[in-house]
Amino acid sequence: MRMEQTGKVKKDFIVCKDVMEEFPKADEGMFRVAENLNFTVKENEFLVLFGPGQCGKTSILNMIAGFDLPTSGSITVDGQEVKGPGAERGMVFQTTCLFPWLTVMGNVEYGPKVRGVGKKERRKKAQHYIDLVGLQGFENHFPVKISGGMKQRVGIARAYCNEPVVMLMDEPFGHLDAQTRYLMQEDLMKIWEREKRTVIFVTNNIEEALYLADRILVLTNCPTKVKAEYKIDLPRPRDYTDPDFLKLRKEISEVVDHTL
Amino acid sequence: MQKKKSKYLWILSAVTVVFVLFIWWLVTDGLGIFTSNTLPSPIKIVQAFIKKLTDPNPDGATLGAHLLSSLKIVLSGYLLGVVIGIPMGIVMAWYEKADLMIRPVFDMIRTVPGIAWVPVMVVFCGIGFTSKAIVIFIGAVVANVINAYSGIKQTKQVHLWVGATFGASNWQLLTKIALPSAFPMIINGLKLSLGGAWTTIVAAELLASNRGIGYMIQQARGILRPDIIIVGMFVIGIVGSLLMLPISLLEKKVMKGGKW
Ligand SMILES: Nc1ncnc2c1ncn2[C@@H]1O[C@H](COP(=O)(O)OP(=O)(O)OP(=O)(O)O)[C@@H](O)[C@H]1O
Ligand SMILES: [Mg+2]
């Protein structure tokens, strides 16, 4: 929708070309996580990677984040080859990994603080994102004392507060109960519409994928590659019970069944 | 709720103490099962304590002078060991080259228990302050290096990744992530080594000394003065736990958000 409004053809912002990745196996030999992995992401696009458990979704994000490098092939972001982690690529991790020694505020302002942003300015910025994820009033709480859903919100606020160009989200709502999950998806869409970013969002939940995505890539099992691609043109905010939504859901589920 | 609970537990402990004191009194002064040459009554212990505060007999110094002598040695050796041991452990854990350089010597030293250093130190520096302070120092360095080292090594990879996505430098990763991660282990090292230092000083004074709480006990044993022995034991216990207080306060202060 959004892309049509601007009327311009957006350039490929992230390019994964012929990516192959192997890990040494515990005994001997190599385990191939990804092979012939090719895809691109446009600027400000919300891309969902949808694949079965253990198919290599986290591995793909780790390569784009620069935590691991592809064994062969290349990944470029904005024309620059990824050679390691960088502040322009933010990550919301699959398991919450807040710093337990810092308060909610301390965690969220962490990025700007590392970059040397002054206290007043970074507090203001952090407060903005804390409000955005609906955690006002919890600034001085420590991570051990807040719920799982709140931790995920802090993780999202922390990643956003560093103002990355690309946001990598690894099943951020995976451990939440259904109700909280819906709320978080709604909120994420609101945030994304206000603060446009290129997002790669990983999930193994088809409804979540359909609710969020501009485009969905269906991944195969290990070694993973792109099995199918769906452009989702449904208007936002989306409705889980909309007939078009349900039709797409059925169609994609069938493809996935064949993948498994 | 929590306050009430700890108050209740405190009363339980007090009851136990009173009960033990009563039994002790009963078998000594009460029923006369033990004479004061074997087990003096609690009242005799208190009398011996008060007398020893001002009386340098039979071992040449008042209780205060003995205690001061022991404390001086323990604190100098311990504090020096902490100040050198913690940074050394951190540097070894973070910089592999430092680890490779220091480790051979360190592994040799760490396997020798503290008290086994006493004879050789006495040969080098006599039975005074220096020899025992060095023995205490060695023990404190070893415990603090080991704990700081493991603490830093146990830093979660994903926490370092979070730092990396914020563009943190190697120095920032060390000081802002690895160090706070290691804090509980470092505190653990501080406690262990303080306990070790206090044990070692008493043992060393029993072996070779002319002053100190251990020496006082040793002398009292030679002339069959169980009251002074027991006074010495109580002083060791009480002073030992008082020394732990500042560390526990530091721990509470830094870990106010809960343990990690
Ligand atoms: N560092 C590593 N060393 C060895 N094997 C690895 C490593 N990282 C991932 N793997 C393996 O690669 C496969 C894919 O892992 P990955 O975590 O990327 O999958 P995933 O799709 O994110 O899984 P999940 O659905 O559980 O999140 C798994 O079989 C895993 O054991
Ligand atoms: Mg994963």
Coordinates of C-alpha atoms and ligand atoms in Angstrom, one line a residue:
Chain A
M1 CA 0.0 0.0 0.0
R2 CA 2.5 2.4 1.3
M3 CA 4.9 1.8 -1.6
E4 CA 2.2 2.5 -4.1
Q5 CA 1.4 5.8 -2.4
T6 CA 5.0 7.1 -2.8
G7 CA 4.7 6.1 -6.5
K8 CA 8.5 5.5 -6.7
V9 CA 10.3 2.2 -7.4
K10 CA 12.3 1.6 -4.2
K11 CA 15.8 0.2 -4.6
D12 CA 16.9 -3.0 -3.1
F13 CA 18.1 -2.1 0.3
I14 CA 19.3 -5.5 1.6
V15 CA 20.6 -8.1 -0.8
C16 CA 21.3 -11.7 0.2
K17 CA 23.1 -13.3 -2.8
D18 CA 23.9 -17.0 -3.0
V19 CA 24.3 -17.2 0.7
M20 CA 25.5 -20.5 2.1
E21 CA 26.3 -21.1 5.8
E22 CA 27.8 -24.1 7.5
F23 CA 28.5 -24.8 11.2
P24 CA 31.0 -27.4 12.4
K25 CA 29.1 -30.4 13.7
A26 CA 29.7 -31.6 17.3
D27 CA 31.2 -35.0 16.1
E28 CA 32.7 -34.2 12.7
G29 CA 31.9 -32.7 9.3
M30 CA 29.8 -29.7 8.6
F31 CA 26.1 -28.9 9.1
R32 CA 24.6 -26.8 6.4
V33 CA 22.0 -24.3 7.7
A34 CA 21.4 -22.3 4.5
E35 CA 22.1 -22.9 0.8
N36 CA 21.3 -20.9 -2.3
L37 CA 19.6 -18.3 -0.2
N38 CA 18.6 -15.4 -2.3
F39 CA 16.3 -12.5 -1.4
T40 CA 16.2 -8.8 -1.4
V41 CA 14.4 -6.3 0.9
K42 CA 13.3 -2.9 -0.2
E43 CA 13.7 0.3 1.9
N44 CA 11.1 0.6 4.6
E45 CA 9.6 -2.7 3.7
F46 CA 8.2 -5.0 6.3
L47 CA 9.5 -8.4 5.3
V48 CA 8.4 -11.5 7.2
L49 CA 10.5 -14.7 7.1
F50 CA 8.2 -17.5 7.7
G51 CA 9.6 -21.0 8.3
P52 CA 9.3 -24.1 10.4
G53 CA 11.1 -24.5 13.7
Q54 CA 14.8 -25.1 13.5
C55 CA 14.9 -24.2 9.8
G56 CA 17.6 -21.6 10.2
K57 CA 15.7 -18.3 10.7
T58 CA 17.8 -17.1 13.5
S59 CA 21.0 -18.0 11.6
I60 CA 19.8 -15.8 8.7
L61 CA 19.2 -12.8 11.0
N62 CA 22.5 -13.4 12.7
M63 CA 24.3 -13.1 9.4
I64 CA 22.5 -9.9 8.5
A65 CA 23.3 -8.5 11.9
G66 CA 26.9 -9.5 11.3
F67 CA 27.3 -11.9 14.3
D68 CA 28.2 -14.6 11.9
L69 CA 29.4 -14.3 8.3
P70 CA 28.1 -16.5 5.4
T71 CA 30.4 -19.4 4.5
S72 CA 30.0 -18.3 0.9
G73 CA 27.9 -15.7 -0.9
S74 CA 27.4 -12.2 0.2
I75 CA 25.0 -9.9 2.2
T76 CA 24.9 -6.2 1.5
V77 CA 23.0 -3.5 3.3
D78 CA 22.6 -0.2 1.5
G79 CA 25.4 -1.3 -0.9
Q80 CA 27.8 -2.1 1.9
E81 CA 28.9 -5.7 2.5
V82 CA 28.2 -6.9 6.0
K83 CA 31.4 -7.7 7.8
G84 CA 30.3 -7.5 11.4
P85 CA 27.7 -6.0 13.7
G86 CA 26.9 -2.3 13.3
A87 CA 24.7 0.3 14.9
E88 CA 22.6 0.7 11.7
R89 CA 21.3 -2.8 12.2
G90 CA 19.2 -3.3 15.3
M91 CA 18.1 -6.7 16.7
V92 CA 15.2 -7.8 18.9
F93 CA 16.3 -11.2 20.1
Q94 CA 14.3 -14.3 20.3
T95 CA 14.9 -14.8 24.0
T96 CA 14.8 -11.5 25.9
C97 CA 18.3 -10.5 26.8
L98 CA 17.9 -7.3 28.7
F99 CA 20.8 -6.3 30.9
P100 CA 19.6 -7.4 34.4
W101 CA 21.8 -4.8 36.1
L102 CA 20.1 -1.9 34.5
T103 CA 16.6 -0.6 34.9
V104 CA 14.1 -0.4 32.1
M105 CA 15.3 3.2 31.4
G106 CA 18.9 2.1 31.6
N107 CA 18.3 -0.7 29.1
V108 CA 16.4 1.5 26.6
E109 CA 18.9 4.4 26.7
Y110 CA 21.8 2.0 26.4
G111 CA 22.4 2.5 22.6
P112 CA 22.5 6.3 22.7
K113 CA 24.7 6.2 25.8
V114 CA 27.3 4.0 24.1
R115 CA 27.4 6.4 21.2
G116 CA 28.1 9.2 23.7
V117 CA 24.7 11.1 23.5
G118 CA 24.3 13.4 26.4
K119 CA 22.2 12.4 29.4
K120 CA 19.3 14.8 28.8
E121 CA 18.9 14.1 25.2
R122 CA 19.1 10.3 25.5
R123 CA 16.7 10.3 28.4
K124 CA 14.2 12.2 26.3
K125 CA 14.7 9.8 23.4
A126 CA 14.4 6.7 25.6
Q127 CA 11.3 8.1 27.3
H128 CA 9.7 8.6 23.8
Y129 CA 10.2 4.9 23.0
I130 CA 9.2 3.7 26.5
D131 CA 6.0 5.6 26.0
L132 CA 5.6 4.2 22.5
V133 CA 5.7 0.6 23.7
G134 CA 3.4 1.5 26.6
L135 CA 5.7 1.2 29.5
Q136 CA 5.4 4.6 31.1
G137 CA 5.6 4.3 34.8
F138 CA 8.0 1.3 34.7
E139 CA 11.2 3.3 33.9
N140 CA 12.8 2.4 37.2
H141 CA 11.8 -1.2 37.3
F142 CA 14.5 -3.9 36.9
P143 CA 14.0 -6.6 34.3
V144 CA 13.6 -9.5 36.8
K145 CA 10.6 -7.8 38.2
I146 CA 8.5 -7.3 35.0
S147 CA 6.5 -9.8 33.0
G148 CA 7.6 -11.6 29.8
G149 CA 5.5 -9.3 27.6
M150 CA 6.9 -6.2 29.2
K151 CA 10.4 -7.5 28.7
Q152 CA 9.8 -8.0 25.0
R153 CA 8.5 -4.4 24.9
V154 CA 11.6 -3.2 26.5
G155 CA 13.7 -5.2 24.0
I156 CA 11.8 -3.5 21.2
A157 CA 12.1 0.0 22.7
R158 CA 15.8 -0.6 23.3
A159 CA 16.3 -1.6 19.7
Y160 CA 14.3 1.3 18.3
C161 CA 16.0 3.8 20.6
N162 CA 19.2 3.3 18.8
E163 CA 17.4 4.4 15.6
P164 CA 18.8 1.6 13.4
V165 CA 18.1 1.8 9.7
V166 CA 17.3 -1.9 9.6
M167 CA 15.3 -3.7 12.4
L168 CA 15.8 -7.4 12.7
M169 CA 13.1 -9.1 14.9
D170 CA 13.6 -12.7 15.8
E171 CA 10.2 -14.2 16.9
P172 CA 9.8 -11.4 19.4
F173 CA 6.4 -12.5 20.4
G174 CA 7.1 -16.2 20.4
H175 CA 6.9 -16.8 24.1
L176 CA 3.8 -14.6 24.7
D177 CA 0.3 -15.8 25.3
A178 CA -2.2 -15.3 22.4
Q179 CA -3.9 -12.2 23.9
T180 CA -0.7 -10.3 24.6
R181 CA 0.6 -11.4 21.2
Y182 CA -2.3 -9.7 19.4
L183 CA -1.8 -6.6 21.4
M184 CA 1.9 -6.5 20.7
Q185 CA 1.3 -7.0 16.9
E186 CA -1.1 -4.1 16.9
D187 CA 1.3 -1.9 18.8
L188 CA 4.2 -3.0 16.5
M189 CA 2.2 -1.9 13.5
K190 CA 1.5 1.4 15.1
I191 CA 5.1 2.0 15.9
W192 CA 6.2 0.9 12.4
E193 CA 3.7 3.3 10.7
R194 CA 5.1 6.2 12.8
E195 CA 8.7 5.3 12.7
K196 CA 9.3 3.8 9.3
R197 CA 12.1 1.3 9.2
T198 CA 13.2 -1.6 7.0
V199 CA 12.1 -4.6 9.1
I200 CA 12.9 -8.2 8.8
F201 CA 10.6 -10.1 11.1
V202 CA 10.9 -13.8 11.8
T203 CA 8.0 -15.9 12.8
N204 CA 6.6 -19.4 12.6
N205 CA 3.0 -18.2 13.1
I206 CA 1.1 -17.7 9.8
E207 CA -1.4 -15.3 11.2
E208 CA 1.2 -13.1 12.7
A209 CA 3.0 -13.1 9.3
L210 CA -0.1 -12.1 7.4
Y211 CA -1.1 -9.5 9.9
L212 CA 2.3 -7.7 9.7
A213 CA 3.9 -8.3 6.4
D214 CA 4.3 -6.3 3.2
R215 CA 5.8 -9.5 1.8
I216 CA 6.3 -13.0 3.2
L217 CA 9.1 -15.3 2.3
V218 CA 8.4 -19.0 3.1
L219 CA 11.5 -20.8 4.0
T220 CA 12.3 -24.5 3.6
N221 CA 13.9 -26.8 6.2
C222 CA 17.7 -27.0 6.6
P223 CA 19.6 -26.2 4.5
T224 CA 17.1 -23.4 4.2
K225 CA 16.3 -21.3 1.1
V226 CA 13.3 -19.3 -0.1
K227 CA 10.5 -21.7 -1.1
A228 CA 7.8 -19.2 -2.0
E229 CA 7.1 -15.5 -1.9
Y230 CA 3.8 -13.6 -1.2
K231 CA 3.2 -10.0 -1.6
I232 CA 0.5 -9.0 0.9
D233 CA -1.6 -6.1 -0.3
L234 CA -4.3 -6.2 2.3
P235 CA -5.2 -2.8 3.8
R236 CA -4.0 -2.1 7.3
P237 CA -4.9 -2.5 10.1
R238 CA -5.7 -6.1 9.0
D239 CA -8.5 -8.2 10.2
Y240 CA -7.9 -11.9 11.0
T241 CA -11.5 -12.8 9.9
D242 CA -11.4 -11.0 6.6
P243 CA -12.1 -13.5 3.7
D244 CA -9.0 -12.4 1.8
F245 CA -6.9 -12.9 4.9
L246 CA -8.3 -16.3 5.4
K247 CA -7.8 -17.2 1.8
L248 CA -4.1 -16.3 1.9
R249 CA -3.8 -18.1 5.1
K250 CA -5.0 -21.3 3.6
E251 CA -2.9 -20.9 0.5
I252 CA 0.3 -20.3 2.4
S253 CA -0.4 -23.1 4.9
E254 CA -0.7 -25.5 2.0
V255 CA 2.7 -24.5 0.6
V256 CA 4.2 -24.9 4.1
D257 CA 2.7 -28.4 4.5
H258 CA 4.5 -29.4 1.3
T259 CA 7.7 -27.9 2.6
L260 CA 7.6 -30.0 5.7
Chain B
M1 CA 5.7 -9.4 54.4
Q2 CA 9.4 -10.0 53.9
K3 CA 10.3 -7.9 56.8
K4 CA 7.9 -9.7 59.1
K5 CA 9.4 -13.0 58.0
S6 CA 13.0 -12.1 58.7
K7 CA 12.0 -10.7 62.2
Y8 CA 10.4 -14.0 63.0
L9 CA 13.5 -15.9 62.0
W10 CA 15.7 -13.6 64.1
I11 CA 13.6 -14.6 67.2
L12 CA 14.1 -18.3 66.4
S13 CA 17.9 -17.8 66.3
A14 CA 17.8 -15.9 69.6
V15 CA 16.0 -18.7 71.2
T16 CA 18.6 -21.2 70.1
V17 CA 21.4 -19.0 71.4
V18 CA 19.8 -18.6 74.8
F19 CA 19.1 -22.3 74.9
V20 CA 22.7 -23.2 74.1
L21 CA 24.0 -20.8 76.7
F22 CA 21.7 -22.2 79.3
I23 CA 22.9 -25.8 78.6
W24 CA 26.5 -24.6 78.7
W25 CA 25.9 -22.9 82.1
L26 CA 24.1 -26.0 83.4
V27 CA 26.9 -28.5 82.6
T28 CA 29.6 -26.1 84.1
D29 CA 28.6 -23.8 87.0
G30 CA 25.1 -25.2 87.3
L31 CA 25.8 -29.0 87.9
G32 CA 29.6 -28.9 87.9
I33 CA 30.0 -31.7 85.4
F34 CA 32.9 -29.8 83.8
T35 CA 35.5 -27.9 85.9
S36 CA 36.8 -24.6 84.7
N37 CA 40.1 -26.2 83.8
T38 CA 38.4 -28.2 81.0
L39 CA 35.3 -26.2 80.0
P40 CA 34.8 -22.8 81.8
S41 CA 31.3 -21.5 82.2
P42 CA 29.9 -18.7 80.0
I43 CA 30.3 -16.3 83.0
K44 CA 33.9 -17.2 83.3
I45 CA 34.4 -16.6 79.6
V46 CA 32.9 -13.1 80.0
Q47 CA 35.1 -12.5 82.9
A48 CA 38.2 -13.6 81.0
F49 CA 37.2 -11.4 78.1
I50 CA 36.9 -8.3 80.3
K51 CA 40.1 -9.0 82.0
K52 CA 42.0 -9.7 78.8
L53 CA 40.9 -6.3 77.5
T54 CA 43.4 -4.6 79.8
D55 CA 45.7 -7.4 81.0
P56 CA 48.7 -8.3 78.9
N57 CA 49.2 -11.5 80.8
P58 CA 49.9 -14.4 80.2
D59 CA 51.0 -13.8 76.6
G60 CA 52.5 -10.3 76.6
A61 CA 49.7 -8.3 75.0
T62 CA 46.1 -7.2 75.6
L63 CA 43.3 -8.6 73.5
G64 CA 43.0 -5.4 71.6
A65 CA 46.7 -5.5 70.7
H66 CA 46.5 -9.0 69.5
L67 CA 43.4 -8.3 67.4
L68 CA 45.0 -5.2 66.0
S69 CA 48.1 -7.1 65.0
S70 CA 46.0 -9.8 63.2
L71 CA 43.7 -7.3 61.6
K72 CA 46.6 -5.2 60.2
I73 CA 48.1 -8.3 58.5
V74 CA 44.8 -9.6 57.2
L75 CA 43.6 -6.2 55.8
S76 CA 47.0 -5.3 54.2
G77 CA 47.4 -8.7 52.5
Y78 CA 43.7 -8.9 51.6
L79 CA 43.2 -5.5 50.2
L80 CA 46.4 -5.7 48.2
G81 CA 45.3 -9.1 46.9
V82 CA 41.9 -7.7 45.9
V83 CA 43.3 -4.6 44.2
I84 CA 45.7 -6.7 42.1
G85 CA 43.7 -9.9 41.8
I86 CA 40.5 -8.5 40.3
P87 CA 42.0 -6.5 37.5
M88 CA 44.4 -9.4 36.8
G89 CA 41.5 -11.8 36.5
I90 CA 39.6 -9.4 34.2
V91 CA 42.6 -8.8 32.0
M92 CA 43.3 -12.5 31.7
A93 CA 39.7 -13.3 30.8
W94 CA 39.4 -10.5 28.2
Y95 CA 42.8 -10.5 26.5
E96 CA 43.9 -13.9 25.4
K97 CA 47.6 -12.9 25.2
A98 CA 47.6 -11.8 28.9
D99 CA 46.0 -15.1 29.8
L100 CA 48.7 -17.1 28.0
M101 CA 51.5 -15.1 29.6
I102 CA 50.2 -15.1 33.2
R103 CA 48.6 -18.6 33.3
P104 CA 51.7 -20.8 33.7
V105 CA 52.9 -19.0 36.8
F106 CA 49.4 -18.5 38.1
D107 CA 48.6 -22.2 37.8
M108 CA 51.7 -23.1 39.8
I109 CA 50.9 -20.7 42.6
R110 CA 47.2 -21.5 42.9
T111 CA 47.7 -25.2 43.6
V112 CA 49.7 -24.5 46.8
P113 CA 47.3 -24.0 49.7
G114 CA 47.8 -20.7 51.6
I115 CA 49.1 -22.1 54.8
A116 CA 51.8 -24.1 53.0
W117 CA 53.5 -20.8 52.1
V118 CA 54.1 -20.0 55.7
P119 CA 57.4 -21.9 56.3
V120 CA 59.1 -20.6 53.2
M121 CA 58.0 -17.0 54.0
V122 CA 59.2 -17.3 57.5
V123 CA 62.6 -18.3 56.2
F124 CA 62.6 -15.3 53.8
C125 CA 61.1 -12.6 56.0
G126 CA 61.0 -13.8 59.6
I127 CA 57.8 -14.3 61.7
G128 CA 56.7 -10.7 61.7
F129 CA 54.2 -8.7 59.7
T130 CA 55.7 -9.2 56.2
S131 CA 55.8 -12.9 55.9
K132 CA 52.2 -13.4 56.9
A133 CA 50.9 -10.4 54.9
I134 CA 52.5 -12.0 51.8
V135 CA 50.9 -15.4 52.5
I136 CA 47.5 -13.7 52.9
F137 CA 48.1 -11.7 49.8
I138 CA 48.9 -14.8 47.7
G139 CA 45.6 -16.5 48.8
A140 CA 43.6 -13.4 48.1
V141 CA 45.1 -12.8 44.7
V142 CA 44.4 -16.4 43.7
A143 CA 40.7 -16.4 44.8
N144 CA 40.0 -13.0 43.2
V145 CA 41.7 -13.8 39.9
I146 CA 39.8 -17.1 39.6
N147 CA 36.4 -15.5 40.3
A148 CA 36.9 -12.4 38.3
Y149 CA 38.1 -14.6 35.4
S150 CA 35.2 -16.9 35.4
G151 CA 32.8 -14.0 35.9
I152 CA 34.0 -12.3 32.8
K153 CA 34.1 -15.6 30.8
Q154 CA 30.5 -16.3 31.7
T155 CA 29.3 -13.1 30.1
K156 CA 26.4 -14.1 27.8
Q157 CA 27.3 -14.0 24.1
V158 CA 23.9 -12.5 23.3
H159 CA 24.6 -9.6 25.7
L160 CA 27.8 -8.9 23.9
W161 CA 25.9 -9.0 20.7
V162 CA 23.4 -6.4 22.0
G163 CA 26.4 -4.2 22.7
A164 CA 27.8 -4.8 19.3
T165 CA 24.5 -3.8 17.6
F166 CA 24.8 -0.5 19.5
G167 CA 28.3 0.0 18.1
A168 CA 30.0 -0.5 21.4
S169 CA 33.8 -0.5 21.3
N170 CA 35.8 -3.4 22.8
W171 CA 36.5 -1.3 25.9
Q172 CA 32.8 -0.5 26.3
L173 CA 31.9 -4.2 25.9
L174 CA 34.3 -4.9 28.7
T175 CA 33.4 -2.2 31.1
K176 CA 29.7 -1.8 30.4
I177 CA 28.7 -5.4 29.7
A178 CA 31.3 -8.0 30.8
L179 CA 32.1 -6.3 34.0
P180 CA 28.6 -5.9 35.3
S181 CA 27.9 -9.5 34.2
A182 CA 30.9 -10.6 36.2
F183 CA 29.8 -8.7 39.3
P184 CA 28.2 -11.5 41.3
M185 CA 31.2 -13.7 40.7
I186 CA 33.6 -10.9 41.7
I187 CA 31.6 -10.4 45.0
N188 CA 31.8 -14.1 45.5
G189 CA 35.6 -13.9 45.2
L190 CA 35.7 -11.0 47.7
K191 CA 33.8 -13.1 50.2
L192 CA 35.7 -16.3 49.7
S193 CA 39.1 -14.7 49.9
L194 CA 38.2 -12.7 53.0
G195 CA 37.1 -15.9 54.7
G196 CA 40.3 -17.5 53.5
A197 CA 42.4 -14.6 54.7
W198 CA 40.9 -14.7 58.2
T199 CA 41.4 -18.5 58.4
T200 CA 45.0 -18.3 57.1
I201 CA 46.0 -15.6 59.6
V202 CA 44.9 -17.6 62.6
A203 CA 46.5 -20.7 61.3
A204 CA 49.7 -18.9 60.5
E205 CA 49.8 -17.3 64.0
L206 CA 49.4 -20.7 65.5
L207 CA 52.5 -21.9 63.6
A208 CA 54.8 -18.9 63.7
S209 CA 54.2 -15.6 65.5
N210 CA 54.8 -13.5 68.6
R211 CA 51.6 -11.5 68.4
G212 CA 48.0 -12.0 67.2
I213 CA 44.8 -13.8 68.0
G214 CA 46.2 -17.1 66.9
Y215 CA 49.3 -16.6 68.9
M216 CA 47.2 -15.8 72.0
I217 CA 45.2 -19.0 71.6
Q218 CA 48.4 -21.0 71.1
Q219 CA 50.0 -19.5 74.3
A220 CA 46.8 -20.2 76.3
R221 CA 46.8 -23.8 75.2
G222 CA 50.4 -24.2 76.4
I223 CA 49.5 -23.0 80.0
L224 CA 46.1 -24.7 80.1
R225 CA 43.9 -21.6 80.0
P226 CA 40.7 -22.8 78.1
D227 CA 38.9 -19.5 79.0
I228 CA 41.4 -17.5 76.9
I229 CA 41.2 -20.0 74.1
I230 CA 37.4 -19.7 73.9
V231 CA 37.6 -15.9 74.1
G232 CA 40.0 -16.0 71.2
M233 CA 37.6 -18.3 69.2
F234 CA 34.7 -16.0 69.8
V235 CA 36.7 -12.9 68.8
I236 CA 37.7 -14.7 65.6
G237 CA 34.1 -15.6 64.8
I238 CA 32.6 -12.2 65.5
V239 CA 35.3 -10.1 63.8
G240 CA 35.2 -12.4 60.8
S241 CA 31.5 -11.8 60.3
L242 CA 31.9 -8.1 60.9
L243 CA 34.5 -7.9 58.1
M244 CA 32.0 -9.5 55.7
L245 CA 29.5 -6.6 56.3
P246 CA 30.9 -4.0 53.9
I247 CA 30.9 -6.6 51.1
S248 CA 27.3 -7.6 51.7
L249 CA 26.3 -4.0 51.7
L250 CA 28.1 -3.4 48.4
E251 CA 26.4 -6.5 47.0
K252 CA 23.0 -5.3 48.1
K253 CA 23.6 -1.9 46.7
V254 CA 24.7 -3.0 43.2
M255 CA 22.3 -5.9 42.9
K256 CA 19.3 -4.0 44.1
G257 CA 17.4 -5.1 41.0
G258 CA 17.7 -8.8 41.9
K259 CA 20.4 -11.3 41.3
W260 CA 21.7 -12.3 37.8
Ligands
LIG1 N1 26.5 -21.9 16.1 C1 25.9 -23.0 15.7 N2 26.7 -24.2 15.6 C2 26.1 -25.3 15.2 N3 24.9 -25.5 14.7 C3 24.1 -24.4 14.8 C4 24.6 -23.1 15.2 N4 23.6 -22.2 15.1 C5 22.5 -22.9 14.6 N5 22.8 -24.2 14.4 C6 21.9 -25.2 13.9 O1 21.3 -24.7 12.7 C7 19.9 -25.1 12.7 C8 19.1 -23.8 12.6 O2 19.2 -23.1 13.7 P1 18.5 -21.7 13.9 O3 18.5 -21.3 15.3 O4 19.0 -20.7 12.9 O5 17.0 -22.1 13.5 P2 15.6 -21.3 13.8 O6 14.8 -21.5 12.6 O7 15.9 -19.9 14.3 O8 15.0 -22.2 15.0 P3 13.9 -21.8 16.0 O9 12.6 -22.1 15.3 O10 14.1 -22.8 17.2 O11 14.1 -20.4 16.4 C9 19.7 -25.8 14.0 O12 19.6 -27.2 13.7 C10 20.8 -25.5 14.9 O13 21.1 -26.6 15.7
MG2 MG 15.4 -19.0 16.1

